XYZ file of C-alpha atoms in Angstrom:
498
model
C -20.377 -58.233 -23.307
C -18.106 -55.224 -23.896
C -15.251 -56.675 -21.824
C -15.607 -60.035 -23.578
C -15.281 -58.406 -27.019
C -12.295 -56.391 -25.827
C -10.598 -59.532 -24.477
C -11.092 -61.391 -27.761
C -9.755 -58.471 -29.811
C -6.718 -58.111 -27.533
C -6.000 -61.843 -27.781
C -6.151 -61.776 -31.592
C -3.985 -58.675 -31.776
C -1.403 -60.354 -29.567
C -0.885 -63.014 -32.208
C -1.191 -60.817 -35.277
C 1.124 -58.090 -33.963
C 3.782 -60.436 -32.583
C 7.469 -60.121 -33.401
C 6.767 -61.897 -36.684
C 4.803 -58.892 -37.917
C 7.898 -56.768 -37.371
C 9.960 -59.310 -39.314
C 7.377 -59.331 -42.114
C 7.101 -55.544 -42.524
C 10.699 -54.486 -41.892
C 12.129 -57.540 -43.635
C 9.932 -57.121 -46.707
C 10.697 -53.421 -46.879
C 14.444 -54.029 -46.795
C 14.219 -56.947 -49.251
C 12.190 -54.974 -51.797
C 14.367 -51.885 -51.346
C 17.420 -53.970 -52.281
C 15.657 -55.679 -55.226
C 14.560 -52.285 -56.540
C 17.996 -50.726 -56.143
C 16.805 -48.391 -53.361
C 14.661 -46.532 -55.896
C 13.255 -44.312 -53.107
C 16.646 -42.610 -52.928
C 17.916 -43.094 -56.508
C 14.695 -41.717 -58.043
C 13.766 -39.409 -55.187
C 13.046 -36.410 -57.439
C 11.227 -38.493 -60.059
C 9.162 -40.133 -57.314
C 7.773 -36.759 -56.239
C 7.220 -35.485 -59.782
C 4.830 -38.340 -60.555
C 2.179 -37.158 -58.127
C 1.205 -34.112 -60.234
C 0.123 -36.083 -63.330
C -3.455 -34.988 -64.025
C -4.204 -37.305 -66.958
C -7.644 -38.873 -66.548
C -10.362 -40.594 -68.574
C -13.922 -41.831 -68.340
C -12.579 -45.053 -66.827
C -10.028 -43.642 -64.407
C -9.116 -40.694 -62.254
C -5.825 -38.791 -62.590
C -2.673 -39.846 -60.770
C -2.970 -36.637 -58.763
C -6.560 -37.454 -57.739
C -5.499 -41.018 -56.958
C -2.565 -39.686 -54.917
C -4.849 -37.336 -52.979
C -7.430 -40.082 -52.415
C -4.696 -42.385 -51.145
C -3.264 -39.602 -48.990
C -6.790 -39.070 -47.687
C -6.438 -42.515 -46.167
C -2.815 -42.098 -45.130
C -2.735 -38.609 -43.639
C -5.252 -39.185 -40.930
C -5.702 -40.502 -37.450
C -2.352 -42.296 -37.392
C -0.408 -39.118 -38.152
C -1.692 -37.257 -35.110
C -3.278 -39.479 -32.510
C -1.318 -42.539 -33.661
C 2.020 -40.813 -33.091
C 0.905 -39.758 -29.609
C -0.150 -43.331 -28.796
C 3.188 -44.674 -30.084
C 5.172 -42.261 -27.871
C 2.974 -43.050 -24.865
C 3.423 -46.809 -25.294
C 6.960 -46.994 -26.655
C 8.584 -43.744 -25.532
C 10.292 -41.154 -27.786
C 12.323 -43.915 -29.452
C 9.175 -45.135 -31.217
C 9.399 -42.066 -33.464
C 12.824 -43.206 -34.747
C 11.499 -46.614 -35.762
C 8.368 -45.053 -37.232
C 10.481 -42.908 -39.568
C 12.708 -45.850 -40.520
C 9.630 -47.986 -41.190
C 8.285 -45.223 -43.449
C 11.430 -45.240 -45.587
C 11.450 -49.009 -46.085
C 7.660 -49.299 -46.264
C 7.740 -47.038 -49.324
C 9.220 -49.984 -51.255
C 6.361 -52.216 -50.106
C 3.783 -49.639 -51.143
C 5.564 -49.074 -54.458
C 5.396 -52.782 -55.234
C 1.772 -53.389 -54.295
C 0.543 -50.283 -56.142
C 2.518 -51.037 -59.307
C 1.085 -54.571 -59.287
C -2.445 -53.280 -58.685
C -2.076 -50.989 -61.690
C -0.657 -53.818 -63.836
C -3.497 -56.252 -63.112
C -6.408 -53.799 -63.069
C -9.460 -54.374 -65.235
C -12.528 -52.404 -66.270
C -15.713 -53.108 -64.312
C -18.883 -51.206 -65.244
C -16.749 -48.682 -67.124
C -14.321 -47.985 -64.252
C -10.875 -49.337 -63.448
C -10.850 -51.772 -60.553
C -7.896 -53.518 -59.004
C -6.083 -54.404 -55.818
C -4.756 -57.378 -53.906
C -7.652 -59.703 -54.671
C -7.400 -59.023 -58.407
C -3.637 -59.594 -58.267
C -4.132 -62.902 -56.460
C -6.557 -64.206 -59.068
C -5.110 -62.745 -62.256
C -1.424 -62.759 -61.336
C -1.175 -65.989 -59.347
C -4.302 -67.903 -60.320
C -5.399 -67.952 -56.673
C -9.088 -67.203 -57.112
C -10.172 -68.619 -53.737
C -7.411 -66.718 -51.983
C -8.510 -63.578 -53.814
C -12.063 -64.059 -52.600
C -10.839 -64.635 -49.049
C -8.755 -61.463 -49.172
C -11.641 -59.456 -50.625
C -13.916 -60.547 -47.790
C -11.331 -59.674 -45.115
C -10.528 -56.309 -46.741
C -14.199 -55.454 -47.214
C -15.034 -56.231 -43.587
C -11.851 -54.649 -42.284
C -12.117 -51.321 -44.115
C -15.885 -50.901 -43.830
C -16.474 -52.177 -40.281
C -13.308 -52.099 -38.157
C -10.791 -49.635 -39.650
C -13.178 -46.645 -39.297
C -13.359 -47.146 -35.519
C -10.180 -45.247 -34.591
C -10.768 -42.464 -37.130
C -14.334 -41.808 -36.009
C -13.558 -41.960 -32.302
C -10.624 -39.572 -32.735
C -12.774 -36.947 -34.506
C -15.402 -37.072 -31.776
C -12.851 -37.112 -28.977
C -11.088 -34.085 -30.466
C -14.223 -31.923 -30.548
C -15.315 -33.195 -27.147
C -11.956 -32.128 -25.666
C -11.972 -28.778 -27.493
C -15.490 -27.405 -27.102
C -17.457 -30.056 -25.267
C -19.492 -31.373 -28.211
C -21.201 -34.618 -27.118
C -19.598 -37.645 -28.743
C -22.856 -38.873 -30.266
C -23.653 -35.504 -31.846
C -20.268 -35.332 -33.540
C -20.552 -38.978 -34.643
C -23.938 -38.269 -36.246
C -22.617 -35.255 -38.170
C -19.593 -37.186 -39.422
C -21.783 -40.105 -40.514
C -24.080 -37.813 -42.522
C -21.210 -36.009 -44.272
C -19.563 -39.318 -45.175
C -22.870 -40.614 -46.569
C -23.301 -37.570 -48.830
C -19.731 -37.912 -50.125
C -19.583 -41.646 -50.846
C -22.896 -41.665 -52.705
C -21.062 -39.772 -55.479
C -18.615 -42.654 -56.062
C -14.878 -42.517 -56.804
C -15.160 -39.356 -58.923
C -16.635 -37.365 -56.024
C -14.329 -38.999 -53.501
C -11.358 -38.063 -55.684
C -12.599 -34.483 -56.104
C -13.138 -34.004 -52.371
C -9.720 -35.481 -51.605
C -8.021 -33.303 -54.253
C -9.398 -30.151 -52.621
C -9.080 -31.089 -48.949
C -5.833 -33.085 -48.686
C -3.352 -30.467 -49.999
C -4.890 -27.663 -47.911
C -5.085 -29.598 -44.660
C -1.563 -30.976 -45.061
C 0.028 -27.578 -45.718
C -1.791 -25.923 -42.795
C -0.782 -28.670 -40.376
C 2.855 -28.597 -41.493
C 3.013 -24.795 -41.168
C 1.842 -25.027 -37.549
C 4.390 -27.791 -36.895
C 7.206 -25.671 -38.345
C 6.193 -22.719 -36.151
C 6.358 -24.902 -33.029
C 9.772 -26.249 -34.072
C 11.093 -22.714 -34.705
C 9.792 -21.462 -31.345
C 11.570 -24.371 -29.617
C 14.575 -24.532 -31.949
C 17.060 -24.542 -29.071
C 15.685 -27.852 -27.789
C 15.806 -29.678 -31.131
C 19.301 -31.245 -30.654
C 18.390 -32.591 -27.198
C 15.093 -34.016 -28.463
C 16.792 -35.741 -31.407
C 19.376 -37.188 -29.021
C 16.602 -38.516 -26.761
C 14.765 -40.062 -29.703
C 17.872 -41.911 -30.894
C 18.940 -43.076 -27.420
C 15.415 -44.255 -26.568
C 15.204 -46.075 -29.907
C 17.912 -48.417 -28.653
C 16.616 -48.615 -25.089
C 19.399 -46.470 -23.613
C 17.401 -43.750 -21.866
C 15.855 -45.038 -18.634
C 14.168 -41.703 -17.888
C 11.332 -42.473 -20.297
C 11.095 -46.169 -19.460
C 10.307 -48.864 -21.979
C 12.630 -51.222 -23.866
C 14.038 -51.355 -27.355
C 11.539 -54.098 -28.194
C 8.533 -51.976 -27.249
C 9.962 -48.943 -29.060
C 10.438 -50.935 -32.262
C 7.035 -52.596 -31.988
C 5.180 -49.333 -31.461
C 7.165 -47.473 -34.107
C 6.660 -50.099 -36.803
C 3.047 -50.717 -35.759
C 2.030 -47.052 -35.863
C 4.171 -46.387 -38.926
C 2.417 -49.222 -40.720
C -0.987 -48.030 -39.480
C -0.238 -44.520 -40.700
C 0.986 -45.452 -44.187
C -1.020 -48.701 -44.537
C 1.906 -50.062 -46.584
C 1.482 -53.766 -47.164
C -2.116 -53.821 -46.014
C -3.536 -53.381 -49.501
C -5.406 -50.181 -48.684
C -3.630 -48.081 -51.309
C -3.960 -50.659 -54.102
C -7.597 -50.049 -55.141
C -7.051 -46.312 -55.510
C -3.774 -46.863 -57.360
C -5.590 -49.151 -59.796
C -8.279 -46.499 -60.351
C -5.757 -44.070 -61.828
C -5.239 -43.382 -65.516
C -1.515 -43.913 -66.069
C 0.690 -44.995 -68.961
C 2.992 -47.210 -66.884
C 2.327 -49.101 -63.614
C 5.657 -47.877 -62.206
C 4.532 -44.252 -62.449
C 1.685 -45.070 -60.089
C 4.039 -46.989 -57.823
C 6.337 -43.962 -57.665
C 3.494 -41.595 -56.749
C 2.299 -43.869 -53.973
C 5.819 -44.351 -52.623
C 6.136 -40.564 -52.386
C 2.907 -40.616 -50.421
C 4.451 -42.895 -47.780
C 7.352 -40.472 -47.362
C 5.010 -37.505 -47.008
C 2.787 -39.373 -44.585
C 5.234 -41.165 -42.295
C 8.602 -39.487 -42.747
C 7.290 -35.897 -42.902
C 3.889 -35.534 -41.207
C 4.427 -38.123 -38.452
C 7.820 -36.573 -37.664
C 6.174 -33.159 -37.354
C 3.559 -34.535 -34.948
C 6.245 -36.240 -32.901
C 8.406 -33.134 -32.713
C 5.448 -31.011 -31.598
C 4.782 -33.393 -28.719
C 8.421 -33.908 -27.702
C 9.630 -30.310 -28.039
C 6.843 -29.038 -25.770
C 7.185 -32.021 -23.367
C 3.437 -32.569 -23.630
C 3.482 -36.330 -23.278
C 3.469 -39.112 -20.723
C 4.591 -42.698 -21.132
C 3.028 -45.932 -19.941
C 6.295 -46.638 -18.097
C 5.766 -43.727 -15.709
C 7.322 -40.640 -17.290
C 5.171 -37.511 -16.789
C 5.723 -34.512 -19.056
C 6.044 -31.009 -17.683
C 4.942 -29.027 -20.723
C 1.423 -28.556 -19.379
C -0.092 -28.529 -15.907
C -2.574 -31.131 -17.126
C 0.051 -33.820 -17.736
C 0.000 -35.177 -14.167
C -3.796 -35.502 -14.207
C -3.665 -37.220 -17.598
C -1.011 -39.634 -16.325
C -3.117 -40.527 -13.301
C -6.152 -41.143 -15.471
C -4.147 -43.057 -18.097
C -5.349 -40.664 -20.795
C -3.266 -40.321 -23.958
C -3.651 -39.725 -27.665
C -4.894 -36.600 -29.409
C -4.862 -34.581 -26.172
C -1.015 -34.604 -26.321
C -1.011 -32.814 -29.686
C -3.715 -30.378 -28.583
C -1.719 -29.386 -25.498
C 1.490 -29.116 -27.548
C -0.122 -26.675 -29.967
C -1.610 -24.766 -27.063
C 1.903 -23.793 -25.956
C 2.163 -21.635 -29.097
C -1.400 -21.006 -30.270
C -3.067 -20.478 -26.923
C -6.665 -21.391 -26.182
C -7.639 -21.855 -29.830
C -5.249 -24.802 -30.218
C -7.612 -27.605 -29.088
C -10.265 -26.457 -31.573
C -7.686 -26.064 -34.341
C -6.425 -29.632 -33.836
C -10.004 -30.903 -33.633
C -10.721 -29.323 -37.018
C -7.496 -30.709 -38.493
C -8.366 -34.138 -37.130
C -11.824 -33.890 -38.601
C -10.332 -33.235 -42.034
C -7.633 -35.883 -41.624
C -9.971 -38.564 -40.317
C -12.899 -37.689 -42.580
C -10.739 -38.195 -45.642
C -9.633 -41.517 -44.137
C -13.237 -42.607 -43.866
C -14.164 -41.840 -47.484
C -11.047 -43.650 -48.643
C -11.972 -46.689 -46.525
C -15.344 -46.763 -48.252
C -13.802 -46.942 -51.712
C -11.488 -49.759 -50.638
C -14.402 -51.736 -49.211
C -16.482 -51.070 -52.318
C -13.694 -52.298 -54.609
C -13.403 -55.505 -52.586
C -17.169 -55.993 -52.885
C -16.999 -55.426 -56.658
C -14.446 -58.222 -56.868
C -16.734 -60.632 -55.024
C -19.598 -59.893 -57.405
C -17.665 -59.478 -60.637
C -18.830 -60.903 -63.927
C -21.455 -60.252 -66.569
C -25.066 -60.314 -65.431
C -24.206 -59.129 -61.911
C -24.315 -55.382 -62.512
C -27.566 -55.010 -60.551
C -26.129 -57.012 -57.656
C -23.086 -54.722 -57.603
C -25.325 -51.643 -57.550
C -27.389 -53.080 -54.690
C -24.307 -53.999 -52.650
C -22.852 -50.538 -53.191
C -26.073 -48.893 -52.020
C -26.175 -51.084 -48.900
C -22.592 -50.068 -48.096
C -23.378 -46.388 -48.679
C -26.051 -46.645 -46.000
C -24.508 -49.237 -43.668
C -21.030 -47.744 -43.290
C -22.289 -44.329 -42.055
C -24.425 -46.160 -39.470
C -21.341 -48.009 -38.203
C -19.400 -44.746 -38.181
C -21.999 -43.306 -35.830
C -21.638 -46.317 -33.515
C -17.819 -46.145 -33.448
C -17.969 -42.509 -32.394
C -19.326 -43.413 -28.981
C -17.243 -46.441 -27.933
C -14.166 -46.336 -25.728
C -10.739 -45.304 -27.067
C -8.845 -48.553 -26.406
C -11.402 -50.706 -28.185
C -11.540 -48.304 -31.146
C -7.787 -48.505 -31.665
C -7.631 -52.254 -31.038
C -10.352 -52.941 -33.610
C -8.520 -50.848 -36.191
C -5.251 -52.615 -35.367
C -6.962 -55.990 -35.772
C -8.221 -55.106 -39.253
C -4.892 -53.600 -40.287
C -2.852 -56.555 -39.071
C -5.093 -59.237 -40.587
C -5.173 -57.519 -43.989
C -1.400 -57.005 -43.933
C -0.600 -60.682 -43.392
C -2.953 -61.741 -46.187
C -1.858 -59.067 -48.656
C 1.897 -59.436 -48.171
C 1.785 -63.035 -49.382
C 0.563 -61.723 -52.753
C 2.976 -58.782 -52.842
C 6.040 -60.945 -52.206
C 4.919 -63.675 -54.615
C 4.431 -61.183 -57.457
C 7.348 -58.893 -56.598
C 9.583 -60.239 -59.439
C 7.080 -58.770 -61.911
C 7.256 -55.393 -60.197
C 11.059 -55.568 -60.449
C 10.832 -56.384 -64.177
C 8.467 -53.457 -64.708
C 10.856 -51.190 -62.823
C 13.764 -52.172 -65.085
C 11.575 -51.527 -68.143
C 10.703 -48.098 -66.736
C 14.384 -47.306 -66.055
C 15.412 -48.368 -69.565
C 12.865 -46.001 -71.100
C 13.913 -43.169 -68.778
C 17.563 -43.643 -69.816
C 16.452 -43.514 -73.468
C 14.818 -40.129 -72.742
C 11.324 -41.518 -73.358
C 8.104 -40.918 -71.474
C 7.736 -44.435 -70.020
C 4.699 -46.432 -71.090
C 3.701 -50.057 -70.671
C 3.541 -52.169 -73.832
C 1.940 -55.568 -73.125
C 3.434 -56.982 -76.333
C 6.921 -56.308 -74.979
C 6.449 -57.300 -71.355
C 3.397 -59.266 -70.363
C 2.185 -62.069 -68.172
C -0.873 -64.241 -67.905
C -3.744 -62.360 -66.296
C -2.808 -58.905 -67.598
C -5.623 -57.276 -69.597
C -3.529 -56.686 -72.713
C -6.348 -55.165 -74.755
C -7.078 -52.609 -72.054
C -3.414 -51.598 -71.834
C -3.127 -51.356 -75.626
C -6.141 -49.049 -75.577
C -4.647 -46.928 -72.760
C -1.304 -46.541 -74.544
C -2.516 -46.580 -78.127
C -0.778 -43.306 -79.048
C 2.550 -44.471 -77.602
C 2.446 -47.867 -79.304
C 1.532 -46.399 -82.695
C 4.263 -43.767 -82.395
C 6.905 -46.469 -81.853
C 5.898 -48.537 -84.859
């Protein structure tokens, strides 16, 4: 039964993650970057300043809380274990393409999050939005919206948590020998307690945990880089040469390097998948572009900064093997790992051990717990938002409450199960969910992208006029936008301009 499931998942992933996925993600990122005037470079400073907005209301969380909740999903399994898997499968060159994908993917994330903010609505007193809402309200594709909501709900609640949960359990099992099932049970219980509090509690937890865990991890990465500073030029040279298939020592081809880099970069940032959209829509903001800017900054922090740090830790200490036969010499365990075909989080743990000593495996296990735990609570909110879309409308409030309660109980149970399956299946299931959601969501993002471009020009015009940008639906509006809600949000701005 297990092998049959694995074969089916591998077959589906082969189609979903074909060369056309690379064309879709990289092509869309470049296209949107051009249409938006390469905003990620032109407005680099402004992009980062938007994340600290703490304006909130009874209906929505602050941009900062939304940013942290989104980063809770982004800075997770993919930033540590995912980078190790990419280097194992695609060689050091995968890191180059991962960073490049992060830069262009920021335009994709910017677009989908700005659109999610534009088309959000109030449901049971809270802002709700995302790809499904954009499909229905922005394009009139109600059936497509329902289809997307079902796929996103199943993907983020059932399959996406597999890699995150397994990685937590594997990390503690490697570090101090905690049985996988014990760790899975603890994680499931903590997630259950958190998600029962809804988006407010999820946002609060993320706001406390994400900044601390990110800073600590980056400090350790910087220390490892400084200790090995003399090797940095050679490592960078290897990364670039391998990216174009010119270093036979590490094996692999340019195609595999690109595939793994883009795949893991997309998994890490979730740009284009629609994961960030629900949280972006939950934020209280005066202009959709402000939320797009904050989320674009998140992609840079996640993929360009944190993933690079993980990659440098592994490469500088030579604590990695590749599927093509290269065996690292940074640790005496590398040969045994190569023989067993073991890869992933153990690479990062051994890399840190070169500087931190015996405490390193436990330190990385704790970091992974924080990274992956925040991923899990973010996945819940995304699944819940998709469910709210499926049961929207007056007279269905009790149904929505019941569905939410079922998810609050059912998802922790699945998390426990995923903690005790095998590594390959865990990652393949997560890849399947990510890929399927990306294909479905990108159709909506590209179709509605002209509206995001128009909003961006409106934002730029107000910035040039030295104004605090706000969205006025009487000036720039489209069918499906909740104009009354936006007039209520920006009442003080609109009245001041009269």
